mmCIF file of C-alpha atoms in Angstrom:
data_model
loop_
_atom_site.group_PDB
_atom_site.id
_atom_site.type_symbol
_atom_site.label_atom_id
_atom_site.label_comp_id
_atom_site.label_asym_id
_atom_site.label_seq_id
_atom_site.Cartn_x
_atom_site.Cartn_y
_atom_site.Cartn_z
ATOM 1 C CA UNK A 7 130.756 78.768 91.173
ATOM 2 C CA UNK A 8 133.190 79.215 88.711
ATOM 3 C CA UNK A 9 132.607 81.917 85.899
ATOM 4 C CA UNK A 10 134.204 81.178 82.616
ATOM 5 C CA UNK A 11 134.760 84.348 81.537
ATOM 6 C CA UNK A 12 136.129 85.164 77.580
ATOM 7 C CA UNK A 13 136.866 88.906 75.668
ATOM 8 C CA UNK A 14 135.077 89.373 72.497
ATOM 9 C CA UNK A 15 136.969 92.246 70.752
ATOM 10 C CA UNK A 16 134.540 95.022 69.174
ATOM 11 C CA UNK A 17 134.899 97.539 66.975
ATOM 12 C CA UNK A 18 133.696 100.292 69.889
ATOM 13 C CA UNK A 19 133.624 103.123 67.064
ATOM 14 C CA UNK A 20 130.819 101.397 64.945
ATOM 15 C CA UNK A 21 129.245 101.526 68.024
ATOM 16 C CA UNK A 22 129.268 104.928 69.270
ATOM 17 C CA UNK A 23 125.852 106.970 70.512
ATOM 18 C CA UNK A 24 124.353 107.749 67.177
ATOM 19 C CA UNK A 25 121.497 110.309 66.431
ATOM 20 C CA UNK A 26 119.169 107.960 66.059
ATOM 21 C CA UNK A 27 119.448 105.803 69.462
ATOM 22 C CA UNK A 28 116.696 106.786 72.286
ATOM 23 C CA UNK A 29 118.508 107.578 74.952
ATOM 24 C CA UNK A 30 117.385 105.681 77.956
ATOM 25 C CA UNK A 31 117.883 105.876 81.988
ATOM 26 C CA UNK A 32 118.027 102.426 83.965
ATOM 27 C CA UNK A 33 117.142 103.061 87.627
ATOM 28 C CA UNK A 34 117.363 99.914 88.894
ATOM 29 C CA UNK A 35 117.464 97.665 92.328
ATOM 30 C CA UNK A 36 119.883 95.114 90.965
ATOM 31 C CA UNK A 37 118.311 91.890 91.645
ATOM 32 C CA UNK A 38 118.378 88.891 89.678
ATOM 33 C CA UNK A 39 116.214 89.978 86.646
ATOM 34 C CA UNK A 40 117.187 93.560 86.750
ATOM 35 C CA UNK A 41 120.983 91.959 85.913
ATOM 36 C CA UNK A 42 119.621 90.767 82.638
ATOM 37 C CA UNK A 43 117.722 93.760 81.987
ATOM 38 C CA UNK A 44 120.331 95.528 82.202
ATOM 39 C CA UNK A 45 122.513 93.745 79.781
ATOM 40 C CA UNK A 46 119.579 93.902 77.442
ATOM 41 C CA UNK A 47 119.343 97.874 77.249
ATOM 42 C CA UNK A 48 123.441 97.693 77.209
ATOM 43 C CA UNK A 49 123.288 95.528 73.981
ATOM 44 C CA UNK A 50 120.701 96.341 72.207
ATOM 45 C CA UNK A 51 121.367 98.570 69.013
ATOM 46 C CA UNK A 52 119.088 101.393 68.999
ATOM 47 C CA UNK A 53 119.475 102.282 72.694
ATOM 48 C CA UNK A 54 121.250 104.867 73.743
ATOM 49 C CA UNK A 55 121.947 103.749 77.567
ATOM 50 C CA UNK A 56 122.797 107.684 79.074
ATOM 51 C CA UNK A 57 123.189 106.055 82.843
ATOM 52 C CA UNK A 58 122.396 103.501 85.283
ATOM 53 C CA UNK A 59 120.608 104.416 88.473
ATOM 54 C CA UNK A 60 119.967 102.569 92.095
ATOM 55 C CA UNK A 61 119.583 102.582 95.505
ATOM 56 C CA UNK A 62 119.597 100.635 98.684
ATOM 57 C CA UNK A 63 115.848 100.591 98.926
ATOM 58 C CA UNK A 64 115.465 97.282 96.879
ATOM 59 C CA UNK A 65 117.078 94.510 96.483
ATOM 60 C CA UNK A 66 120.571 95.478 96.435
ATOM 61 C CA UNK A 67 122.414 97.960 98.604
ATOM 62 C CA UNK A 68 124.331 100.260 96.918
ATOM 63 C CA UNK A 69 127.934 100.125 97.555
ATOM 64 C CA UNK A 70 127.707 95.679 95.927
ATOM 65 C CA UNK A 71 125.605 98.030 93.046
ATOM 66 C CA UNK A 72 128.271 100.202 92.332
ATOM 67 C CA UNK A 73 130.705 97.491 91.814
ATOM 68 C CA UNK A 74 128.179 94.752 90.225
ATOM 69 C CA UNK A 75 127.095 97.679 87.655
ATOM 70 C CA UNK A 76 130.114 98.241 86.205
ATOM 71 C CA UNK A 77 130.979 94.513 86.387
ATOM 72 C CA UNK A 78 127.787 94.060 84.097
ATOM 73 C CA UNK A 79 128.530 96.980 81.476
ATOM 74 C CA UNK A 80 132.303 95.434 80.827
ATOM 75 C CA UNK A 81 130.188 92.711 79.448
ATOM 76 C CA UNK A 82 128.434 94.839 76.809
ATOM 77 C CA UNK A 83 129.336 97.621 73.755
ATOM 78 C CA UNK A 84 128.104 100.464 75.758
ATOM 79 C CA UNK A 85 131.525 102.857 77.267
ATOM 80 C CA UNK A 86 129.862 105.880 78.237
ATOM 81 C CA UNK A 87 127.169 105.140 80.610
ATOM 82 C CA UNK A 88 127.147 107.256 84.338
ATOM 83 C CA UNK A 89 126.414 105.364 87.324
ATOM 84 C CA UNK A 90 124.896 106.379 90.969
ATOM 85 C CA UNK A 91 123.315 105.650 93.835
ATOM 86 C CA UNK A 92 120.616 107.169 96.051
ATOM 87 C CA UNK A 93 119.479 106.621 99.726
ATOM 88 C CA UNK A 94 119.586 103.303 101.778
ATOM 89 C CA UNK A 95 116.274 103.581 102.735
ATOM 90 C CA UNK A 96 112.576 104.553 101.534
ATOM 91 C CA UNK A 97 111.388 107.892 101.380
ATOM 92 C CA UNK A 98 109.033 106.552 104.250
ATOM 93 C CA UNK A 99 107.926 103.023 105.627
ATOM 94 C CA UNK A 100 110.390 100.562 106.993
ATOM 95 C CA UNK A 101 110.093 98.075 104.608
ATOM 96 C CA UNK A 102 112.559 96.006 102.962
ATOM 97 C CA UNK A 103 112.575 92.735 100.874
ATOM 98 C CA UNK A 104 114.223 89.566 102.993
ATOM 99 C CA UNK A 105 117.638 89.334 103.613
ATOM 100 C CA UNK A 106 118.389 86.144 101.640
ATOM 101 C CA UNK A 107 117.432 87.685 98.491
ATOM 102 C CA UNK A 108 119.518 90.734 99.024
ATOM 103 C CA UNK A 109 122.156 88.772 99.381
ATOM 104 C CA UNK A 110 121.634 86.695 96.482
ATOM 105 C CA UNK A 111 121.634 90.349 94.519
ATOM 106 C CA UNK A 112 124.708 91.572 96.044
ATOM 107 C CA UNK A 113 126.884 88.935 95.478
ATOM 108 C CA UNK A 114 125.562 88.544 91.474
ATOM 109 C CA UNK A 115 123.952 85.406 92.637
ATOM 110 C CA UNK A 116 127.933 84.007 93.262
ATOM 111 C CA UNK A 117 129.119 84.349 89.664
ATOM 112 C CA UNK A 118 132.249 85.770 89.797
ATOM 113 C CA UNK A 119 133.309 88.943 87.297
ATOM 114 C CA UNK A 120 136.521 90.970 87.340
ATOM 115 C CA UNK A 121 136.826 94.049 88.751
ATOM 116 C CA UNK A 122 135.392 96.959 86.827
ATOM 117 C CA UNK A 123 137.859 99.884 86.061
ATOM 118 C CA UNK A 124 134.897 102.411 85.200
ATOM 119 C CA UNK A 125 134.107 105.091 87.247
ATOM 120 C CA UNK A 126 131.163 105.761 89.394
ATOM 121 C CA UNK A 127 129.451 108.923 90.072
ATOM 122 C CA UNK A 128 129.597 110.485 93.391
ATOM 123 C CA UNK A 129 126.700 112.304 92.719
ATOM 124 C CA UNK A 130 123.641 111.430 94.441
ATOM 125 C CA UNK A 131 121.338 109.353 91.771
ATOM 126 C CA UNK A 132 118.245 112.151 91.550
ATOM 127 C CA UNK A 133 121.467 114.670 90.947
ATOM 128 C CA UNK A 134 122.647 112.340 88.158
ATOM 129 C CA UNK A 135 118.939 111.713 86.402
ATOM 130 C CA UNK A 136 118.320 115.441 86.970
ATOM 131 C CA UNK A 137 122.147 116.469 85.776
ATOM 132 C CA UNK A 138 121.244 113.833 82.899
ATOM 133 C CA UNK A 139 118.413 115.213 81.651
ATOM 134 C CA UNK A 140 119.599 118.669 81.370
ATOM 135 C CA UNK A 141 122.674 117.516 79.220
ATOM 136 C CA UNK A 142 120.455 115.925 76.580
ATOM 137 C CA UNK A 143 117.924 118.719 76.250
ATOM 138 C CA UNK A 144 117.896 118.406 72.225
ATOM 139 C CA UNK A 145 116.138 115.343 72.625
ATOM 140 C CA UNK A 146 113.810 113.302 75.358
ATOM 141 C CA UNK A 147 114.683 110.526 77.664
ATOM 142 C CA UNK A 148 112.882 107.046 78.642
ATOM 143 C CA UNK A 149 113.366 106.537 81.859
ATOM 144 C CA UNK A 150 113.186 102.480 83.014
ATOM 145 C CA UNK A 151 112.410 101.721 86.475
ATOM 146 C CA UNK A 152 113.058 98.503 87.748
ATOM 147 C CA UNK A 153 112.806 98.749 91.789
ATOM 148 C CA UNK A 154 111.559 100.868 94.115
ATOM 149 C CA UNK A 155 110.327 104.655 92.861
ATOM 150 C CA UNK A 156 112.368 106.524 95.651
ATOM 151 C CA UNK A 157 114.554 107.633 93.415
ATOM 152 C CA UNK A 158 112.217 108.602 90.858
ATOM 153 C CA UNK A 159 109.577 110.080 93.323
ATOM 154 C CA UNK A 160 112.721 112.432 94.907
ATOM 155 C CA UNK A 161 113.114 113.467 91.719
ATOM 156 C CA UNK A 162 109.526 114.656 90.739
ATOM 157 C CA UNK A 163 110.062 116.390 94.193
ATOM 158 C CA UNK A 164 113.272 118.323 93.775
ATOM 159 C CA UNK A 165 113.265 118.908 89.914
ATOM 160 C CA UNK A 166 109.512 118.752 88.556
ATOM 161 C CA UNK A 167 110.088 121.046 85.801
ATOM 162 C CA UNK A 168 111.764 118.429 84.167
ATOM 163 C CA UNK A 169 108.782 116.483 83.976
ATOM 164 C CA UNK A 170 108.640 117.326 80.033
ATOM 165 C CA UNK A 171 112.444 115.880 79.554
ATOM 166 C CA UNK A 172 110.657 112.625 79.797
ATOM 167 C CA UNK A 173 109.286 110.999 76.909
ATOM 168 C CA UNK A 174 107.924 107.600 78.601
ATOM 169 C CA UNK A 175 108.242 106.638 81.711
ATOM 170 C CA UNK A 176 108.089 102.839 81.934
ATOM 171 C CA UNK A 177 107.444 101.027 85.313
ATOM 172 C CA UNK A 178 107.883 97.450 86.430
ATOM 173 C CA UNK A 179 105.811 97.381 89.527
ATOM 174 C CA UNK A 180 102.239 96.661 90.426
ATOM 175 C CA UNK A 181 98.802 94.119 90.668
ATOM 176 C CA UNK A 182 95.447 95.245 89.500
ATOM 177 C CA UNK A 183 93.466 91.984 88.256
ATOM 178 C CA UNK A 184 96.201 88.872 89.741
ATOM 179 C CA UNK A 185 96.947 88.291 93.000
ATOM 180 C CA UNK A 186 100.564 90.039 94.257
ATOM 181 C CA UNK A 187 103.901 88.599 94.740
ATOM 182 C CA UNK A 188 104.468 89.346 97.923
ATOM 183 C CA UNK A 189 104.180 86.002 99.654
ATOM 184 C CA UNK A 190 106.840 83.638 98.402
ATOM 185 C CA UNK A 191 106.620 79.746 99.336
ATOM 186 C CA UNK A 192 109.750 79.235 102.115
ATOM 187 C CA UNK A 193 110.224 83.125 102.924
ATOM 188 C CA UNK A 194 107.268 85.331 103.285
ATOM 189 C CA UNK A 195 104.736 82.263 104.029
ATOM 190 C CA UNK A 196 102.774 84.371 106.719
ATOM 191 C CA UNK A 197 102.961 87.910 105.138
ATOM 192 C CA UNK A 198 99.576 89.315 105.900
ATOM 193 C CA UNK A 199 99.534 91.084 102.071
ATOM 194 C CA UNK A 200 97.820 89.606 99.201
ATOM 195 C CA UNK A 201 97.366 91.934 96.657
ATOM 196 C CA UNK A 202 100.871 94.169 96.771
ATOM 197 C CA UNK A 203 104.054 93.474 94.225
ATOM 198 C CA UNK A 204 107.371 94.192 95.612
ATOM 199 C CA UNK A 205 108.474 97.231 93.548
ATOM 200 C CA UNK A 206 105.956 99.244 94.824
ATOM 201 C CA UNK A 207 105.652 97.363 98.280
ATOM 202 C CA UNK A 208 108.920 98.655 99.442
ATOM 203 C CA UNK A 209 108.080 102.610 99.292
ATOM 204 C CA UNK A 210 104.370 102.778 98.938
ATOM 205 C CA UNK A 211 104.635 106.759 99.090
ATOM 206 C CA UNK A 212 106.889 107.309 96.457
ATOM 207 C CA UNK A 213 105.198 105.321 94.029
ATOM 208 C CA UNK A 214 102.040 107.262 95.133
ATOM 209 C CA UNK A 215 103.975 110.211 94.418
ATOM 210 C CA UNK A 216 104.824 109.098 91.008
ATOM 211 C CA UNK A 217 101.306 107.782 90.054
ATOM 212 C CA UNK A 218 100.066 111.128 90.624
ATOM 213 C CA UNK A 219 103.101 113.117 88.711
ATOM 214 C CA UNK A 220 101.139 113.180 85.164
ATOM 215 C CA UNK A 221 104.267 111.577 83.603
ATOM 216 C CA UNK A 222 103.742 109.609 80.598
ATOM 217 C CA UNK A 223 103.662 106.018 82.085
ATOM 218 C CA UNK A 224 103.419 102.526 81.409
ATOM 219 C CA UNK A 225 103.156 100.045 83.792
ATOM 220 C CA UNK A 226 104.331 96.324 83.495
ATOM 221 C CA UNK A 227 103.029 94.811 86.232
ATOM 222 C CA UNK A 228 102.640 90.839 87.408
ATOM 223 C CA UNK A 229 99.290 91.659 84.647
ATOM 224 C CA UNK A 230 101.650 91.134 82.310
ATOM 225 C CA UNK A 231 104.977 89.627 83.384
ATOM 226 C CA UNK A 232 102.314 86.632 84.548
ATOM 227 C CA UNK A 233 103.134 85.652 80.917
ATOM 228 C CA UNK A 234 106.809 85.317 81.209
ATOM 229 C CA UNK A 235 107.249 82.658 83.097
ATOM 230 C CA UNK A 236 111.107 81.423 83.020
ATOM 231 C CA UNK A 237 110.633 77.894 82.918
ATOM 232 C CA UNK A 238 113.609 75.056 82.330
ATOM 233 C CA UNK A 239 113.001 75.051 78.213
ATOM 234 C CA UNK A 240 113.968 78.654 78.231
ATOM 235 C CA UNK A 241 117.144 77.788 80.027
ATOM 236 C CA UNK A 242 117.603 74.666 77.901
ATOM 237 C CA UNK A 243 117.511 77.036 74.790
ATOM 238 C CA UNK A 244 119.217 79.967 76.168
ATOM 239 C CA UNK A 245 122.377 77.732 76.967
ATOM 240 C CA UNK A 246 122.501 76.497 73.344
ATOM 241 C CA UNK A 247 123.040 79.653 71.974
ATOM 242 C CA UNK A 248 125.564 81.604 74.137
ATOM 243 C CA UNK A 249 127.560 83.605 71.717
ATOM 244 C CA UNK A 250 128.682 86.559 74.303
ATOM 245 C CA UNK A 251 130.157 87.228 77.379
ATOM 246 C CA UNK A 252 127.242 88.394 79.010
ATOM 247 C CA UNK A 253 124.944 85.388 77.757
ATOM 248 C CA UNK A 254 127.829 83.364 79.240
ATOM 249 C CA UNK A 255 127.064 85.662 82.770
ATOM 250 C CA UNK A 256 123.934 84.511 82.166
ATOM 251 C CA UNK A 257 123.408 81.343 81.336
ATOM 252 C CA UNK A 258 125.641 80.826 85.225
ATOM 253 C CA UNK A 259 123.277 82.803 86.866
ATOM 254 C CA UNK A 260 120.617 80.047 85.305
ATOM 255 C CA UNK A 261 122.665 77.601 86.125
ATOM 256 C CA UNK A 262 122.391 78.806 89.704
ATOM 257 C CA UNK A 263 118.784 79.555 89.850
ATOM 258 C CA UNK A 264 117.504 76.628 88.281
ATOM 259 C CA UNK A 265 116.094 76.253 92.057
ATOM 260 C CA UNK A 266 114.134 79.170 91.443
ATOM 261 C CA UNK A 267 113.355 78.272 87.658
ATOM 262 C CA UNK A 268 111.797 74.858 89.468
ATOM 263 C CA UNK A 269 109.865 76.891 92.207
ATOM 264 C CA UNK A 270 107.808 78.136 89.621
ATOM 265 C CA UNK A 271 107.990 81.679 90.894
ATOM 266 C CA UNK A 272 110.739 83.207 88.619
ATOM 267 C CA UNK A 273 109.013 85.675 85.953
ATOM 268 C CA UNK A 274 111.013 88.063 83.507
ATOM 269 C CA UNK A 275 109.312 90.881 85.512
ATOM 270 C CA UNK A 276 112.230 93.547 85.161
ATOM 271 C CA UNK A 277 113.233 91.952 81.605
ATOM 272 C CA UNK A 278 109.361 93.077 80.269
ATOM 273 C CA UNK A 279 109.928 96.418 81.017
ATOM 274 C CA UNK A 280 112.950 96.889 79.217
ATOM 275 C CA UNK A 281 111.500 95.162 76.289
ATOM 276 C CA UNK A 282 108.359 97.435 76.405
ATOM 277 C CA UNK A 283 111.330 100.415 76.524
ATOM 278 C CA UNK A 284 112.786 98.817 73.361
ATOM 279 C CA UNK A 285 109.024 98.223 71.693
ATOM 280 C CA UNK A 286 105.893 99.732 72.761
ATOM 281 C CA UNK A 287 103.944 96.883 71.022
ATOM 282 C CA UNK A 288 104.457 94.063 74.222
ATOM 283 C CA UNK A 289 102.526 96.778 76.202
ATOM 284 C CA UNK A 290 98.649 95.970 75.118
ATOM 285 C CA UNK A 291 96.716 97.369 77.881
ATOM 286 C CA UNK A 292 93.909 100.509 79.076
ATOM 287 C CA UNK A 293 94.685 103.745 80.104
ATOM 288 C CA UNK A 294 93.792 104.026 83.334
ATOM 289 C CA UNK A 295 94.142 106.332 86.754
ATOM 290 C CA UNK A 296 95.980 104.252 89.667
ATOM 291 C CA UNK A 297 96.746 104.645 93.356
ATOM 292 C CA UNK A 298 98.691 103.068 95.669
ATOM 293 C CA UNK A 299 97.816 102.670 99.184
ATOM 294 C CA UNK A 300 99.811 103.312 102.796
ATOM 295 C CA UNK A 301 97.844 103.334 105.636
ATOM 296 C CA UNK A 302 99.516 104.493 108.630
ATOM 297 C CA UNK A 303 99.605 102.155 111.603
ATOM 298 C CA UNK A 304 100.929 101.572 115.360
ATOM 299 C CA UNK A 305 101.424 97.767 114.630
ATOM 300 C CA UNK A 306 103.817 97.405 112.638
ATOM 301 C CA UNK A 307 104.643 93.896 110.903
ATOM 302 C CA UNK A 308 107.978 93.426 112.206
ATOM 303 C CA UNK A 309 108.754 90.509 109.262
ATOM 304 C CA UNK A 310 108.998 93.282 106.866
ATOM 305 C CA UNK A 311 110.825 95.824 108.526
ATOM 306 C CA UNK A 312 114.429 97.091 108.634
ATOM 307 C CA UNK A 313 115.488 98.104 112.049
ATOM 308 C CA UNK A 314 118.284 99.991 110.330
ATOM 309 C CA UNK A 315 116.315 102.437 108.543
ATOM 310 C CA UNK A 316 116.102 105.998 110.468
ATOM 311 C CA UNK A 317 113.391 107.069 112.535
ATOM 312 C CA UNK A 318 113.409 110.486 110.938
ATOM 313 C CA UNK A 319 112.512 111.418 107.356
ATOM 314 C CA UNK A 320 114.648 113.892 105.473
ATOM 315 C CA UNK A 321 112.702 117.081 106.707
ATOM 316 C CA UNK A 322 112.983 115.797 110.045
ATOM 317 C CA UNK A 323 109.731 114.087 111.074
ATOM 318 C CA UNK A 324 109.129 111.241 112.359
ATOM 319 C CA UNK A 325 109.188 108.271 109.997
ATOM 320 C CA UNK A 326 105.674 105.909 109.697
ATOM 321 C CA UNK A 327 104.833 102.436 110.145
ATOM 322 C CA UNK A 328 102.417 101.338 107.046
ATOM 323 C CA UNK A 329 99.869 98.627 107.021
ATOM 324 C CA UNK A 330 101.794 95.202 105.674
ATOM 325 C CA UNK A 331 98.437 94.234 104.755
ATOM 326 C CA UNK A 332 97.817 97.387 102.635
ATOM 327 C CA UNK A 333 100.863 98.402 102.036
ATOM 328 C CA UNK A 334 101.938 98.953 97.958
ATOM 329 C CA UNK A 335 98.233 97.800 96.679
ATOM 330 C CA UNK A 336 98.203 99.313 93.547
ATOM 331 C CA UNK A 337 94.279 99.869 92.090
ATOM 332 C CA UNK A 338 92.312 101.161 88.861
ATOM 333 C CA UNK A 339 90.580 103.946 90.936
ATOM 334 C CA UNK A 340 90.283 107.930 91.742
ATOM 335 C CA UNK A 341 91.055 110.562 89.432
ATOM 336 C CA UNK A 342 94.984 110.691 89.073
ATOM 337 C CA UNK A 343 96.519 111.035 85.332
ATOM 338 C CA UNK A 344 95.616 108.247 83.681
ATOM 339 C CA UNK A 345 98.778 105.952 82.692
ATOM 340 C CA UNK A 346 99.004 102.858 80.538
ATOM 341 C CA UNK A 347 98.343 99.733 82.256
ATOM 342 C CA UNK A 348 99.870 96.840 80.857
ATOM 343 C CA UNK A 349 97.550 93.718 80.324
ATOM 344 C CA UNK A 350 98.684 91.414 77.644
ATOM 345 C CA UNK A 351 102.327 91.023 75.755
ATOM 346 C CA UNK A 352 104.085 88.802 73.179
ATOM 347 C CA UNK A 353 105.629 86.135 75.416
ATOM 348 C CA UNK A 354 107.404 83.830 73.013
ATOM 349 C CA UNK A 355 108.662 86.798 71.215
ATOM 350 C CA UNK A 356 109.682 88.712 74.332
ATOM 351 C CA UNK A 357 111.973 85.358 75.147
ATOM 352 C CA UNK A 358 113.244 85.809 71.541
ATOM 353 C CA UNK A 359 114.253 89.445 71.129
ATOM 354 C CA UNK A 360 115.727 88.811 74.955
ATOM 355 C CA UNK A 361 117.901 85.807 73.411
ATOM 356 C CA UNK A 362 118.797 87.362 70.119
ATOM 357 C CA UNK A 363 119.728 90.760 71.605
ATOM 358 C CA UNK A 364 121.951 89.606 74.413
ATOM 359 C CA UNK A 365 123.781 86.957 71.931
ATOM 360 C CA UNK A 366 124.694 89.652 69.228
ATOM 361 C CA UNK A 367 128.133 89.918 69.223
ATOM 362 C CA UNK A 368 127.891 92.879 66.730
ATOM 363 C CA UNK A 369 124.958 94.723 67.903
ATOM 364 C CA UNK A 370 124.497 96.492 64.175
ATOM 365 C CA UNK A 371 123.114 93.406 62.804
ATOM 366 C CA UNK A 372 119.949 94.361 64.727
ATOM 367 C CA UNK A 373 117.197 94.115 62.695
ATOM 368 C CA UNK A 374 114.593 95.278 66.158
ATOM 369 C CA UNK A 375 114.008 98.982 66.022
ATOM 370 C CA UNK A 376 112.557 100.755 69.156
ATOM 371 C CA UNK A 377 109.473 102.060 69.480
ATOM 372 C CA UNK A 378 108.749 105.329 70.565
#
């Protein structure tokens, strides 16, 4: 596909990191809608976008994400943002999503970007969240996830006195009242799991770790992002009013997906969640305690496993199987901290503030002010 690709010049210093931006953390699996949320923390005016987190657990592995991240924040105002990358594989559990979609994820879905000349960490991403955090200690962080918790989880484990640096933690993973996501018409058609979404599907224990970390959290799970369907009018729209470089990214990767726009199965899952980040007000939902199931088994469902991943954990012992029926089955039970579970959000002005945000070409004019 050929990518049209125009500078906009800015004036960077009216866009600096001001007092009054919330300074945010995007770990994130780099898949199709994590590229757009993404470019929506990046643009918008009152965010403060410290660093950009992933790892190869997700959708993307991580040496395509540390060249597709940078690729992605050339697009945008925002200069000073630190990027990493974590393990290539779940804390435990072999799973992984299919292969076709990871390739979709590291190749930006084929739309072609120069080469970024920003620099990428060579810390490890819980040493860059953790080396974050202590940097900004005046003030509190959001942290965004948009993939798998593993990075998250090892960082409860290894720093959880930094628990308090964390003002919201906001989550796009999880089913409680709607069937999951897991099966997907032409590549998961026999997957034995009903109830599971992806996020958390991929490393049950770490979100079980997180779930149970007392963090302030809010949860944006297929509940909610059920109401954000992207169908062909939002496409139609979004194309009319490309303003920016990164609309013009993505109005290709539209272009390309209009496939997936026709399946019916292409939600702004990881585009809620930033939004909710932005403005607590698309969150409506109960406070309520959640855990996440991962049975242990000696059958393992070898359609969702990586033979790649090591047989070993990190202290040495032997890795698990998990249940793919079980697996990632996120419920309203037990007596974990209660977190905020997302139920019902403003879908036509979600679309909006996505639109309006992503075409500003001087992000000032902003009239949206987050939400703490």
């Amino acid at each position: 596909m050929k990518f049209v690709f125009f500078i906009v010049l800015l004036n960077f210093s009216t866009l600096s990191f001001a007092g009054n931006k919330v300074p945010v953390i995007l770990d994130t699996d780099m898949a199709i809608d994590d590229w757009a949320a993404l470019l929506l923390l990046a643009m918008h005016e009152d965010i403060n976008l410290l660093a950009v987190t992933a790892n190869g657990v997700g959708e993307s592995r991580c040496q395509p994400a540390m060249e597709n991240i940078p690729k992605l924040l050339d697009l945008t105002p925002s200069q000073k943002v630190a990027i990493a990358c974590g393990d290539d594989y779940p804390i435990d559990g072999f799973f992984a999503f299919p292969e076709a979609w990871r390739q979709q994820a590291d190749t930006l879905s084929n739309v072609k970007l120069p080469t970024s000349q920003r620099e990428v960490s060579k810390l490890h991403s819980v040493e860059l969240i953790h080396k974050i955090l202590k940097e900004n200690s005046s003030e509190k962080v959001i942290l965004v996830s948009t993939g798998s918790l593993t990075n998250i989880a090892q960082w409860l484990t290894k720093y959880p006195q930094q628990k308090s640096r964390v003002s919201r933690l906001i989550i796009m993973g999880g089913a409680f009242d709607v069937p999951g996501n897991i099966i997907v018409p032409g590549f998961t058609d026999k997957h034995p799991n009903l109830h599971a979404e992806w996020n958390i599907f991929v490393d049950p224990k770490a979100a079980s770790i997180v779930f149970k970390s007392g963090l302030p959290i809010e949860t944006v799970g297929l509940d909610v992002t059920n109401q954000v369907k992207v169908e062909a009018w939002f496409a139609t729209a979004f194309k009319k009013s490309v303003a920016t470089p990164a609309a013009e990214f993505w109005d290709k990767v539209l272009d390309d997906n209009d496939w997936f726009i026709d399946s019916g199965e292409y939600y702004f899952w990881d585009v809620l969640a930033a939004i909710v980040a932005i403005d607590s007000s698309f969150c409506e939902g109960t406070y309520d305690s959640v855990e996440v199931s991962y049975d242990v088994t000696d059958e393992p469902w070898q359609a969702s496993a990586l033979k790649s991943i090591p047989k070993t954990l990190a202290d040495g012992s032997v890795r698990n199987h998990f249940s793919a029926k079980t697996a990632g089955i996120t419920r309203v039970s037990g007596s974990n901290p209660k977190v905020k579970v997302c139920r019902k959000t403003k879908a036509q002005a979600a679309f909006d503030l996505f639109t309006k945000t992503i075409n500003s070409r001087d992000t000032s004019k902003s009239k949206h002010k987050v939400n703490m």
